[in-house]
Amino acid sequence: MPMTATKTILIVDDDVELSDGLRVVLERQGFRVIQARDGVQGKQMVYQQRPDLVILDMMMPRMGGYPVLEHFKDKADAPPIIMITANEGSRHKAYAEYLGVIDYIRKPFAMERLLEAVERGLSRGQPSPQGSDAAKDEEE
C-alpha cells in the first residue's frame, strides 16, 4: 500500500486494553492509528492530526463521547465517527445517530463488525460511483 493512501484512524477510548487491541488489528489492516484516552484529548487530536475516521467510546472520564459528537455536529470538515459503547439503551443510539455517527456498535463486538464499519466510513468520503439514490430511482 503506498504511503499516500494510508488512512489515519483515531481511537478515543479510556479502556487501554481495548484501545491497544483495536490499534493492533487496524495497523495489521494497513491503517495508521493514533489514540486518545478521553474526549478532551480526542477533540484536540481531530484538529491537530486530521484523522480520516474516529472510533469514539461513549463513556470516558473528563469528556465522554456525546460532547465530542455535539462539538462536531454540522461541521463540514468533521471526520466520520463510529461510536462504541457498552450501553444498551436505544435512546442513546438514537441520540448518537442524530448527532451524526456513521455507526453505533455495542460492546462486546466482533472485530469483523468494526472493520466493516471502518471500511464503510472511509468510503463515505469518496465520491459514490453509482451517483445519487435519486438518479438510481429514475433509472428503474
mmCIF file of N, CA and C in Angstrom:
data_model
loop_
_atom_site.group_PDB
_atom_site.id
_atom_site.type_symbol
_atom_site.label_atom_id
_atom_site.label_comp_id
_atom_site.label_asym_id
_atom_site.label_seq_id
_atom_site.Cartn_x
_atom_site.Cartn_y
_atom_site.Cartn_z
ATOM 1 N N MET A 1 0.850 -1.190 0.000
ATOM 2 C CA MET A 1 0.000 0.000 0.000
ATOM 3 C C MET A 1 0.888 1.244 0.000
ATOM 4 N N PRO A 2 0.726 2.139 -0.946
ATOM 5 C CA PRO A 2 1.554 3.340 -0.976
ATOM 6 C C PRO A 2 1.279 4.220 0.239
ATOM 7 N N MET A 3 2.287 4.906 0.703
ATOM 8 C CA MET A 3 2.148 5.735 1.904
ATOM 9 C C MET A 3 1.081 6.814 1.730
ATOM 10 N N THR A 4 0.922 7.337 0.532
ATOM 11 C CA THR A 4 -0.059 8.397 0.323
ATOM 12 C C THR A 4 -1.486 7.888 0.533
ATOM 13 N N ALA A 5 -1.691 6.583 0.385
ATOM 14 C CA ALA A 5 -3.034 6.025 0.517
ATOM 15 C C ALA A 5 -3.347 5.603 1.951
ATOM 16 N N THR A 6 -2.369 5.670 2.851
ATOM 17 C CA THR A 6 -2.585 5.235 4.224
ATOM 18 C C THR A 6 -3.592 6.151 4.913
ATOM 19 N N LYS A 7 -4.643 5.554 5.438
ATOM 20 C CA LYS A 7 -5.668 6.309 6.156
ATOM 21 C C LYS A 7 -5.337 6.316 7.645
ATOM 22 N N THR A 8 -5.638 7.422 8.308
ATOM 23 C CA THR A 8 -5.385 7.562 9.738
ATOM 24 C C THR A 8 -6.694 7.413 10.504
ATOM 25 N N ILE A 9 -6.661 6.563 11.524
ATOM 26 C CA ILE A 9 -7.826 6.341 12.378
ATOM 27 C C ILE A 9 -7.471 6.754 13.798
ATOM 28 N N LEU A 10 -8.321 7.575 14.392
ATOM 29 C CA LEU A 10 -8.161 7.994 15.781
ATOM 30 C C LEU A 10 -9.090 7.152 16.646
ATOM 31 N N ILE A 11 -8.525 6.474 17.649
ATOM 32 C CA ILE A 11 -9.322 5.728 18.626
ATOM 33 C C ILE A 11 -9.368 6.569 19.894
ATOM 34 N N VAL A 12 -10.576 6.907 20.350
ATOM 35 C CA VAL A 12 -10.751 7.682 21.574
ATOM 36 C C VAL A 12 -11.465 6.780 22.577
ATOM 37 N N ASP A 13 -10.698 6.212 23.515
ATOM 38 C CA ASP A 13 -11.254 5.262 24.483
ATOM 39 C C ASP A 13 -10.340 5.210 25.697
ATOM 40 N N ASP A 14 -10.933 5.239 26.896
ATOM 41 C CA ASP A 14 -10.134 5.169 28.118
ATOM 42 C C ASP A 14 -9.762 3.732 28.488
ATOM 43 N N ASP A 15 -10.354 2.749 27.832
ATOM 44 C CA ASP A 15 -10.038 1.337 28.068
ATOM 45 C C ASP A 15 -8.764 1.003 27.282
ATOM 46 N N VAL A 16 -7.626 1.028 27.980
ATOM 47 C CA VAL A 16 -6.323 0.865 27.330
ATOM 48 C C VAL A 16 -6.226 -0.481 26.621
ATOM 49 N N GLU A 17 -6.708 -1.533 27.276
ATOM 50 C CA GLU A 17 -6.620 -2.876 26.695
ATOM 51 C C GLU A 17 -7.397 -2.956 25.377
ATOM 52 N N LEU A 18 -8.632 -2.468 25.377
ATOM 53 C CA LEU A 18 -9.448 -2.492 24.162
ATOM 54 C C LEU A 18 -8.828 -1.602 23.078
ATOM 55 N N SER A 19 -8.438 -0.404 23.464
ATOM 56 C CA SER A 19 -7.870 0.544 22.510
ATOM 57 C C SER A 19 -6.602 -0.012 21.862
ATOM 58 N N ASP A 20 -5.733 -0.601 22.672
ATOM 59 C CA ASP A 20 -4.498 -1.182 22.130
ATOM 60 C C ASP A 20 -4.794 -2.380 21.237
ATOM 61 N N GLY A 21 -5.795 -3.177 21.607
ATOM 62 C CA GLY A 21 -6.192 -4.316 20.772
ATOM 63 C C GLY A 21 -6.716 -3.859 19.422
ATOM 64 N N LEU A 22 -7.548 -2.823 19.429
ATOM 65 C CA LEU A 22 -8.060 -2.257 18.175
ATOM 66 C C LEU A 22 -6.917 -1.702 17.330
ATOM 67 N N ARG A 23 -5.976 -1.030 17.997
ATOM 68 C CA ARG A 23 -4.833 -0.455 17.274
ATOM 69 C C ARG A 23 -4.066 -1.540 16.521
ATOM 70 N N VAL A 24 -3.778 -2.657 17.201
ATOM 71 C CA VAL A 24 -3.025 -3.752 16.575
ATOM 72 C C VAL A 24 -3.772 -4.284 15.351
ATOM 73 N N VAL A 25 -5.071 -4.541 15.505
ATOM 74 C CA VAL A 25 -5.866 -5.081 14.394
ATOM 75 C C VAL A 25 -5.905 -4.097 13.224
ATOM 76 N N LEU A 26 -6.149 -2.832 13.513
ATOM 77 C CA LEU A 26 -6.238 -1.826 12.448
ATOM 78 C C LEU A 26 -4.888 -1.602 11.760
ATOM 79 N N GLU A 27 -3.805 -1.634 12.531
ATOM 80 C CA GLU A 27 -2.476 -1.479 11.918
ATOM 81 C C GLU A 27 -2.168 -2.655 10.998
ATOM 82 N N ARG A 28 -2.607 -3.854 11.383
ATOM 83 C CA ARG A 28 -2.417 -5.025 10.521
ATOM 84 C C ARG A 28 -3.188 -4.877 9.211
ATOM 85 N N GLN A 29 -4.262 -4.086 9.240
ATOM 86 C CA GLN A 29 -5.053 -3.837 8.031
ATOM 87 C C GLN A 29 -4.439 -2.712 7.186
ATOM 88 N N GLY A 30 -3.341 -2.139 7.657
ATOM 89 C CA GLY A 30 -2.647 -1.111 6.888
ATOM 90 C C GLY A 30 -2.973 0.324 7.270
ATOM 91 N N PHE A 31 -3.723 0.500 8.364
ATOM 92 C CA PHE A 31 -4.080 1.856 8.789
ATOM 93 C C PHE A 31 -3.021 2.439 9.722
ATOM 94 N N ARG A 32 -2.910 3.753 9.728
ATOM 95 C CA ARG A 32 -2.115 4.461 10.736
ATOM 96 C C ARG A 32 -3.090 4.752 11.875
ATOM 97 N N VAL A 33 -2.711 4.389 13.103
ATOM 98 C CA VAL A 33 -3.621 4.538 14.235
ATOM 99 C C VAL A 33 -3.014 5.474 15.276
ATOM 100 N N ILE A 34 -3.831 6.442 15.713
ATOM 101 C CA ILE A 34 -3.451 7.325 16.812
ATOM 102 C C ILE A 34 -4.497 7.151 17.904
ATOM 103 N N GLN A 35 -4.111 7.444 19.152
ATOM 104 C CA GLN A 35 -5.008 7.166 20.270
ATOM 105 C C GLN A 35 -5.135 8.357 21.215
ATOM 106 N N ALA A 36 -6.333 8.474 21.794
ATOM 107 C CA ALA A 36 -6.608 9.447 22.843
ATOM 108 C C ALA A 36 -7.349 8.708 23.954
ATOM 109 N N ARG A 37 -7.206 9.171 25.185
ATOM 110 C CA ARG A 37 -7.807 8.478 26.334
ATOM 111 C C ARG A 37 -9.090 9.125 26.850
ATOM 112 N N ASP A 38 -9.458 10.291 26.326
ATOM 113 C CA ASP A 38 -10.728 10.918 26.723
ATOM 114 C C ASP A 38 -11.155 11.892 25.632
ATOM 115 N N GLY A 39 -12.350 12.421 25.779
ATOM 116 C CA GLY A 39 -12.907 13.287 24.751
ATOM 117 C C GLY A 39 -12.164 14.594 24.560
ATOM 118 N N VAL A 40 -11.600 15.141 25.645
ATOM 119 C CA VAL A 40 -10.852 16.398 25.540
ATOM 120 C C VAL A 40 -9.646 16.190 24.631
ATOM 121 N N GLN A 41 -8.876 15.146 24.924
ATOM 122 C CA GLN A 41 -7.697 14.833 24.119
ATOM 123 C C GLN A 41 -8.114 14.449 22.692
ATOM 124 N N GLY A 42 -9.204 13.694 22.579
ATOM 125 C CA GLY A 42 -9.680 13.268 21.267
ATOM 126 C C GLY A 42 -10.051 14.438 20.373
ATOM 127 N N LYS A 43 -10.770 15.409 20.954
ATOM 128 C CA LYS A 43 -11.162 16.603 20.197
ATOM 129 C C LYS A 43 -9.929 17.350 19.688
ATOM 130 N N GLN A 44 -8.941 17.520 20.562
ATOM 131 C CA GLN A 44 -7.704 18.208 20.173
ATOM 132 C C GLN A 44 -7.011 17.462 19.036
ATOM 133 N N MET A 45 -6.983 16.133 19.132
ATOM 134 C CA MET A 45 -6.280 15.338 18.126
ATOM 135 C C MET A 45 -6.978 15.384 16.766
ATOM 136 N N VAL A 46 -8.305 15.540 16.771
ATOM 137 C CA VAL A 46 -9.012 15.676 15.490
ATOM 138 C C VAL A 46 -8.496 16.920 14.763
ATOM 139 N N TYR A 47 -8.331 18.017 15.496
ATOM 140 C CA TYR A 47 -7.847 19.252 14.869
ATOM 141 C C TYR A 47 -6.363 19.185 14.514
ATOM 142 N N GLN A 48 -5.566 18.559 15.387
ATOM 143 C CA GLN A 48 -4.116 18.529 15.156
ATOM 144 C C GLN A 48 -3.707 17.494 14.115
ATOM 145 N N GLN A 49 -4.345 16.328 14.138
ATOM 146 C CA GLN A 49 -3.912 15.208 13.299
ATOM 147 C C GLN A 49 -4.777 14.991 12.060
ATOM 148 N N ARG A 50 -5.975 15.565 12.041
ATOM 149 C CA ARG A 50 -6.896 15.407 10.904
ATOM 150 C C ARG A 50 -7.089 13.943 10.490
ATOM 151 N N PRO A 51 -7.570 13.091 11.411
ATOM 152 C CA PRO A 51 -7.767 11.680 11.050
ATOM 153 C C PRO A 51 -8.859 11.518 9.992
ATOM 154 N N ASP A 52 -8.789 10.410 9.262
ATOM 155 C CA ASP A 52 -9.793 10.111 8.236
ATOM 156 C C ASP A 52 -11.060 9.534 8.846
ATOM 157 N N LEU A 53 -10.937 8.984 10.080
ATOM 158 C CA LEU A 53 -12.081 8.366 10.753
ATOM 159 C C LEU A 53 -11.785 8.335 12.242
ATOM 160 N N VAL A 54 -12.847 8.420 13.069
ATOM 161 C CA VAL A 54 -12.699 8.362 14.522
ATOM 162 C C VAL A 54 -13.553 7.222 15.066
ATOM 163 N N ILE A 55 -12.960 6.425 15.960
ATOM 164 C CA ILE A 55 -13.697 5.416 16.728
ATOM 165 C C ILE A 55 -13.773 5.983 18.139
ATOM 166 N N LEU A 56 -14.990 6.246 18.612
ATOM 167 C CA LEU A 56 -15.220 7.028 19.828
ATOM 168 C C LEU A 56 -16.018 6.234 20.853
ATOM 169 N N ASP A 57 -15.479 6.115 22.066
ATOM 170 C CA ASP A 57 -16.207 5.474 23.159
ATOM 171 C C ASP A 57 -17.223 6.469 23.726
ATOM 172 N N MET A 58 -18.335 5.954 24.252
ATOM 173 C CA MET A 58 -19.355 6.836 24.811
ATOM 174 C C MET A 58 -18.978 7.334 26.205
ATOM 175 N N MET A 59 -18.572 6.410 27.086
ATOM 176 C CA MET A 59 -18.336 6.751 28.489
ATOM 177 C C MET A 59 -16.837 6.831 28.769
ATOM 178 N N MET A 60 -16.371 8.048 29.097
ATOM 179 C CA MET A 60 -14.960 8.257 29.431
ATOM 180 C C MET A 60 -14.862 9.348 30.489
ATOM 181 N N PRO A 61 -13.743 9.364 31.242
ATOM 182 C CA PRO A 61 -13.550 10.456 32.203
ATOM 183 C C PRO A 61 -13.296 11.782 31.477
ATOM 184 N N ARG A 62 -13.419 12.876 32.191
ATOM 185 C CA ARG A 62 -13.221 14.251 31.679
ATOM 186 C C ARG A 62 -14.260 14.643 30.643
ATOM 187 N N MET A 63 -14.310 13.945 29.520
ATOM 188 C CA MET A 63 -15.316 14.243 28.498
ATOM 189 C C MET A 63 -15.648 12.956 27.763
ATOM 190 N N GLY A 64 -16.929 12.601 27.777
ATOM 191 C CA GLY A 64 -17.375 11.394 27.092
ATOM 192 C C GLY A 64 -17.619 11.648 25.612
ATOM 193 N N GLY A 65 -18.190 10.650 24.961
ATOM 194 C CA GLY A 65 -18.393 10.710 23.526
ATOM 195 C C GLY A 65 -19.435 11.718 23.064
ATOM 196 N N TYR A 66 -20.518 11.889 23.843
ATOM 197 C CA TYR A 66 -21.581 12.792 23.384
ATOM 198 C C TYR A 66 -21.138 14.248 23.226
ATOM 199 N N PRO A 67 -20.419 14.824 24.198
ATOM 200 C CA PRO A 67 -19.955 16.203 23.985
ATOM 201 C C PRO A 67 -19.040 16.336 22.761
ATOM 202 N N VAL A 68 -18.274 15.291 22.465
ATOM 203 C CA VAL A 68 -17.423 15.313 21.268
ATOM 204 C C VAL A 68 -18.309 15.340 20.023
ATOM 205 N N LEU A 69 -19.332 14.466 20.004
ATOM 206 C CA LEU A 69 -20.260 14.439 18.862
ATOM 207 C C LEU A 69 -20.982 15.775 18.712
ATOM 208 N N GLU A 70 -21.426 16.338 19.850
ATOM 209 C CA GLU A 70 -22.130 17.621 19.806
ATOM 210 C C GLU A 70 -21.222 18.706 19.222
ATOM 211 N N HIS A 71 -19.949 18.654 19.581
ATOM 212 C CA HIS A 71 -18.990 19.648 19.081
ATOM 213 C C HIS A 71 -18.835 19.561 17.557
ATOM 214 N N PHE A 72 -18.783 18.345 17.023
ATOM 215 C CA PHE A 72 -18.521 18.175 15.590
ATOM 216 C C PHE A 72 -19.776 18.120 14.723
ATOM 217 N N LYS A 73 -20.968 18.091 15.363
ATOM 218 C CA LYS A 73 -22.202 18.040 14.573
ATOM 219 C C LYS A 73 -22.271 19.241 13.627
ATOM 220 N N ASP A 74 -22.617 18.967 12.387
ATOM 221 C CA ASP A 74 -22.792 20.003 11.359
ATOM 222 C C ASP A 74 -21.508 20.727 10.953
ATOM 223 N N LYS A 75 -20.350 20.256 11.408
ATOM 224 C CA LYS A 75 -19.086 20.837 10.936
ATOM 225 C C LYS A 75 -18.702 20.110 9.650
ATOM 226 N N ALA A 76 -18.556 20.852 8.583
ATOM 227 C CA ALA A 76 -18.320 20.257 7.259
ATOM 228 C C ALA A 76 -17.045 19.429 7.202
ATOM 229 N N ASP A 77 -16.028 19.817 7.966
ATOM 230 C CA ASP A 77 -14.750 19.107 7.882
ATOM 231 C C ASP A 77 -14.587 18.026 8.953
ATOM 232 N N ALA A 78 -15.669 17.691 9.654
ATOM 233 C CA ALA A 78 -15.586 16.660 10.699
ATOM 234 C C ALA A 78 -15.377 15.286 10.060
ATOM 235 N N PRO A 79 -14.516 14.467 10.669
ATOM 236 C CA PRO A 79 -14.319 13.117 10.127
ATOM 237 C C PRO A 79 -15.524 12.238 10.440
ATOM 238 N N PRO A 80 -15.721 11.143 9.694
ATOM 239 C CA PRO A 80 -16.768 10.191 10.063
ATOM 240 C C PRO A 80 -16.450 9.611 11.445
ATOM 241 N N ILE A 81 -17.485 9.399 12.254
ATOM 242 C CA ILE A 81 -17.289 8.893 13.617
ATOM 243 C C ILE A 81 -18.124 7.637 13.837
ATOM 244 N N ILE A 82 -17.470 6.609 14.390
ATOM 245 C CA ILE A 82 -18.134 5.376 14.817
ATOM 246 C C ILE A 82 -18.138 5.402 16.338
ATOM 247 N N MET A 83 -19.309 5.245 16.962
ATOM 248 C CA MET A 83 -19.368 5.201 18.422
ATOM 249 C C MET A 83 -19.394 3.752 18.879
ATOM 250 N N ILE A 84 -18.572 3.449 19.886
ATOM 251 C CA ILE A 84 -18.598 2.127 20.508
ATOM 252 C C ILE A 84 -18.991 2.315 21.967
ATOM 253 N N THR A 85 -19.802 1.395 22.486
ATOM 254 C CA THR A 85 -20.311 1.561 23.839
ATOM 255 C C THR A 85 -20.778 0.242 24.431
ATOM 256 N N ALA A 86 -20.743 0.170 25.752
ATOM 257 C CA ALA A 86 -21.309 -0.974 26.460
ATOM 258 C C ALA A 86 -22.769 -0.693 26.821
ATOM 259 N N ASN A 87 -23.249 0.510 26.501
ATOM 260 C CA ASN A 87 -24.606 0.919 26.859
ATOM 261 C C ASN A 87 -25.640 0.254 25.957
ATOM 262 N N GLU A 88 -26.710 -0.239 26.566
ATOM 263 C CA GLU A 88 -27.752 -0.948 25.817
ATOM 264 C C GLU A 88 -28.924 -0.060 25.393
ATOM 265 N N GLY A 89 -29.000 1.144 25.912
ATOM 266 C CA GLY A 89 -30.190 1.967 25.693
ATOM 267 C C GLY A 89 -30.406 2.401 24.252
ATOM 268 N N SER A 90 -31.635 2.238 23.757
ATOM 269 C CA SER A 90 -31.938 2.632 22.379
ATOM 270 C C SER A 90 -31.995 4.157 22.238
ATOM 271 N N ARG A 91 -32.321 4.869 23.336
ATOM 272 C CA ARG A 91 -32.317 6.338 23.284
ATOM 273 C C ARG A 91 -30.910 6.860 23.026
ATOM 274 N N HIS A 92 -29.921 6.188 23.627
ATOM 275 C CA HIS A 92 -28.523 6.598 23.427
ATOM 276 C C HIS A 92 -28.137 6.441 21.961
ATOM 277 N N LYS A 93 -28.549 5.324 21.367
ATOM 278 C CA LYS A 93 -28.245 5.062 19.954
ATOM 279 C C LYS A 93 -28.913 6.125 19.079
ATOM 280 N N ALA A 94 -30.176 6.415 19.371
ATOM 281 C CA ALA A 94 -30.917 7.406 18.580
ATOM 282 C C ALA A 94 -30.256 8.786 18.675
ATOM 283 N N TYR A 95 -29.800 9.159 19.873
ATOM 284 C CA TYR A 95 -29.158 10.465 20.038
ATOM 285 C C TYR A 95 -27.823 10.508 19.292
ATOM 286 N N ALA A 96 -27.062 9.419 19.380
ATOM 287 C CA ALA A 96 -25.777 9.350 18.668
ATOM 288 C C ALA A 96 -26.004 9.480 17.159
ATOM 289 N N GLU A 97 -27.039 8.819 16.660
ATOM 290 C CA GLU A 97 -27.347 8.904 15.226
ATOM 291 C C GLU A 97 -27.789 10.319 14.852
ATOM 292 N N TYR A 98 -28.561 10.942 15.720
ATOM 293 C CA TYR A 98 -28.973 12.334 15.494
ATOM 294 C C TYR A 98 -27.743 13.246 15.402
ATOM 295 N N LEU A 99 -26.736 12.943 16.224
ATOM 296 C CA LEU A 99 -25.514 13.752 16.242
ATOM 297 C C LEU A 99 -24.558 13.406 15.100
ATOM 298 N N GLY A 100 -24.923 12.413 14.292
ATOM 299 C CA GLY A 100 -24.172 12.187 13.069
ATOM 300 C C GLY A 100 -23.214 11.016 13.024
ATOM 301 N N VAL A 101 -23.271 10.090 14.004
ATOM 302 C CA VAL A 101 -22.369 8.938 13.901
ATOM 303 C C VAL A 101 -22.722 8.132 12.655
ATOM 304 N N ILE A 102 -21.716 7.520 12.050
ATOM 305 C CA ILE A 102 -21.978 6.685 10.880
ATOM 306 C C ILE A 102 -22.327 5.269 11.299
ATOM 307 N N ASP A 103 -21.956 4.902 12.546
ATOM 308 C CA ASP A 103 -22.323 3.592 13.070
ATOM 309 C C ASP A 103 -22.266 3.638 14.584
ATOM 310 N N TYR A 104 -23.028 2.763 15.220
ATOM 311 C CA TYR A 104 -23.134 2.684 16.675
ATOM 312 C C TYR A 104 -22.981 1.212 17.013
ATOM 313 N N ILE A 105 -21.882 0.850 17.638
ATOM 314 C CA ILE A 105 -21.563 -0.559 17.864
ATOM 315 C C ILE A 105 -21.501 -0.837 19.356
ATOM 316 N N ARG A 106 -22.281 -1.822 19.789
ATOM 317 C CA ARG A 106 -22.312 -2.180 21.213
ATOM 318 C C ARG A 106 -21.213 -3.179 21.548
ATOM 319 N N LYS A 107 -20.530 -2.929 22.679
ATOM 320 C CA LYS A 107 -19.511 -3.851 23.191
ATOM 321 C C LYS A 107 -20.220 -4.985 23.922
ATOM 322 N N PRO A 108 -19.687 -6.177 23.920
ATOM 323 C CA PRO A 108 -18.555 -6.620 23.105
ATOM 324 C C PRO A 108 -19.004 -6.801 21.658
ATOM 325 N N PHE A 109 -18.088 -6.620 20.729
ATOM 326 C CA PHE A 109 -18.431 -6.739 19.315
ATOM 327 C C PHE A 109 -17.405 -7.609 18.604
ATOM 328 N N ALA A 110 -17.826 -8.174 17.480
ATOM 329 C CA ALA A 110 -16.907 -8.942 16.639
ATOM 330 C C ALA A 110 -16.039 -7.945 15.875
ATOM 331 N N MET A 111 -14.755 -8.234 15.793
ATOM 332 C CA MET A 111 -13.835 -7.328 15.102
ATOM 333 C C MET A 111 -14.253 -7.117 13.646
ATOM 334 N N GLU A 112 -14.809 -8.165 13.022
ATOM 335 C CA GLU A 112 -15.279 -8.038 11.633
ATOM 336 C C GLU A 112 -16.332 -6.938 11.515
ATOM 337 N N ARG A 113 -17.204 -6.863 12.510
ATOM 338 C CA ARG A 113 -18.266 -5.850 12.514
ATOM 339 C C ARG A 113 -17.652 -4.450 12.500
ATOM 340 N N LEU A 114 -16.627 -4.250 13.333
ATOM 341 C CA LEU A 114 -15.975 -2.945 13.384
ATOM 342 C C LEU A 114 -15.234 -2.650 12.080
ATOM 343 N N LEU A 115 -14.527 -3.637 11.551
ATOM 344 C CA LEU A 115 -13.774 -3.424 10.308
ATOM 345 C C LEU A 115 -14.701 -3.065 9.148
ATOM 346 N N GLU A 116 -15.883 -3.694 9.100
ATOM 347 C CA GLU A 116 -16.866 -3.352 8.062
ATOM 348 C C GLU A 116 -17.313 -1.898 8.216
ATOM 349 N N ALA A 117 -17.556 -1.479 9.465
ATOM 350 C CA ALA A 117 -17.977 -0.098 9.718
ATOM 351 C C ALA A 117 -16.874 0.885 9.329
ATOM 352 N N VAL A 118 -15.621 0.526 9.614
ATOM 353 C CA VAL A 118 -14.483 1.377 9.255
ATOM 354 C C VAL A 118 -14.406 1.536 7.736
ATOM 355 N N GLU A 119 -14.503 0.426 7.018
ATOM 356 C CA GLU A 119 -14.441 0.486 5.546
ATOM 357 C C GLU A 119 -15.576 1.339 4.982
ATOM 358 N N ARG A 120 -16.788 1.150 5.530
ATOM 359 C CA ARG A 120 -17.939 1.955 5.090
ATOM 360 C C ARG A 120 -17.698 3.431 5.372
ATOM 361 N N GLY A 121 -17.198 3.709 6.563
ATOM 362 C CA GLY A 121 -16.954 5.098 6.951
ATOM 363 C C GLY A 121 -15.915 5.770 6.085
ATOM 364 N N LEU A 122 -14.851 5.051 5.765
ATOM 365 C CA LEU A 122 -13.791 5.621 4.930
ATOM 366 C C LEU A 122 -14.254 5.806 3.496
ATOM 367 N N SER A 123 -15.128 4.939 3.025
ATOM 368 C CA SER A 123 -15.602 5.066 1.641
ATOM 369 C C SER A 123 -16.630 6.184 1.502
ATOM 370 N N ARG A 124 -17.230 6.615 2.608
ATOM 371 C CA ARG A 124 -18.200 7.724 2.558
ATOM 372 C C ARG A 124 -17.554 9.017 2.107
ATOM 373 N N GLY A 125 -16.276 9.165 2.396
ATOM 374 C CA GLY A 125 -15.576 10.381 1.998
ATOM 375 C C GLY A 125 -15.270 10.417 0.509
ATOM 376 N N GLN A 126 -15.413 9.274 -0.167
ATOM 377 C CA GLN A 126 -15.118 9.193 -1.599
ATOM 378 C C GLN A 126 -16.402 9.456 -2.387
ATOM 379 N N PRO A 127 -16.298 10.003 -3.584
ATOM 380 C CA PRO A 127 -17.494 10.168 -4.412
ATOM 381 C C PRO A 127 -18.076 8.800 -4.760
ATOM 382 N N SER A 128 -19.370 8.685 -4.686
ATOM 383 C CA SER A 128 -20.027 7.409 -4.975
ATOM 384 C C SER A 128 -20.002 7.127 -6.472
ATOM 385 N N PRO A 129 -19.540 5.929 -6.877
ATOM 386 C CA PRO A 129 -19.513 5.616 -8.308
ATOM 387 C C PRO A 129 -20.921 5.465 -8.889
ATOM 388 N N GLN A 130 -21.913 5.154 -8.056
ATOM 389 C CA GLN A 130 -23.273 4.946 -8.542
ATOM 390 C C GLN A 130 -24.038 6.251 -8.707
ATOM 391 N N GLY A 131 -23.555 7.332 -8.134
ATOM 392 C CA GLY A 131 -24.323 8.572 -8.179
ATOM 393 C C GLY A 131 -25.347 8.589 -7.053
ATOM 394 N N SER A 132 -26.268 9.507 -7.107
ATOM 395 C CA SER A 132 -27.232 9.664 -6.022
ATOM 396 C C SER A 132 -28.330 8.606 -6.078
ATOM 397 N N ASP A 133 -29.007 8.425 -4.942
ATOM 398 C CA ASP A 133 -30.142 7.493 -4.896
ATOM 399 C C ASP A 133 -31.255 7.957 -5.827
ATOM 400 N N ALA A 134 -31.436 9.261 -5.942
ATOM 401 C CA ALA A 134 -32.494 9.793 -6.809
ATOM 402 C C ALA A 134 -32.241 9.384 -8.258
ATOM 403 N N ALA A 135 -30.994 9.449 -8.690
ATOM 404 C CA ALA A 135 -30.664 9.061 -10.066
ATOM 405 C C ALA A 135 -30.938 7.577 -10.285
ATOM 406 N N LYS A 136 -30.640 6.756 -9.278
ATOM 407 C CA LYS A 136 -30.896 5.317 -9.402
ATOM 408 C C LYS A 136 -32.391 5.040 -9.499
ATOM 409 N N ASP A 137 -33.176 5.778 -8.708
ATOM 410 C CA ASP A 137 -34.624 5.577 -8.733
ATOM 411 C C ASP A 137 -35.202 5.917 -10.103
ATOM 412 N N GLU A 138 -34.666 6.957 -10.746
ATOM 413 C CA GLU A 138 -35.166 7.367 -12.059
ATOM 414 C C GLU A 138 -34.868 6.325 -13.128
ATOM 415 N N GLU A 139 -33.753 5.588 -12.961
ATOM 416 C CA GLU A 139 -33.366 4.596 -13.963
ATOM 417 C C GLU A 139 -34.276 3.377 -13.947
ATOM 418 N N GLU A 140 -34.879 3.090 -12.812
ATOM 419 C CA GLU A 140 -35.693 1.870 -12.678
ATOM 420 C C GLU A 140 -37.045 2.001 -13.330
#
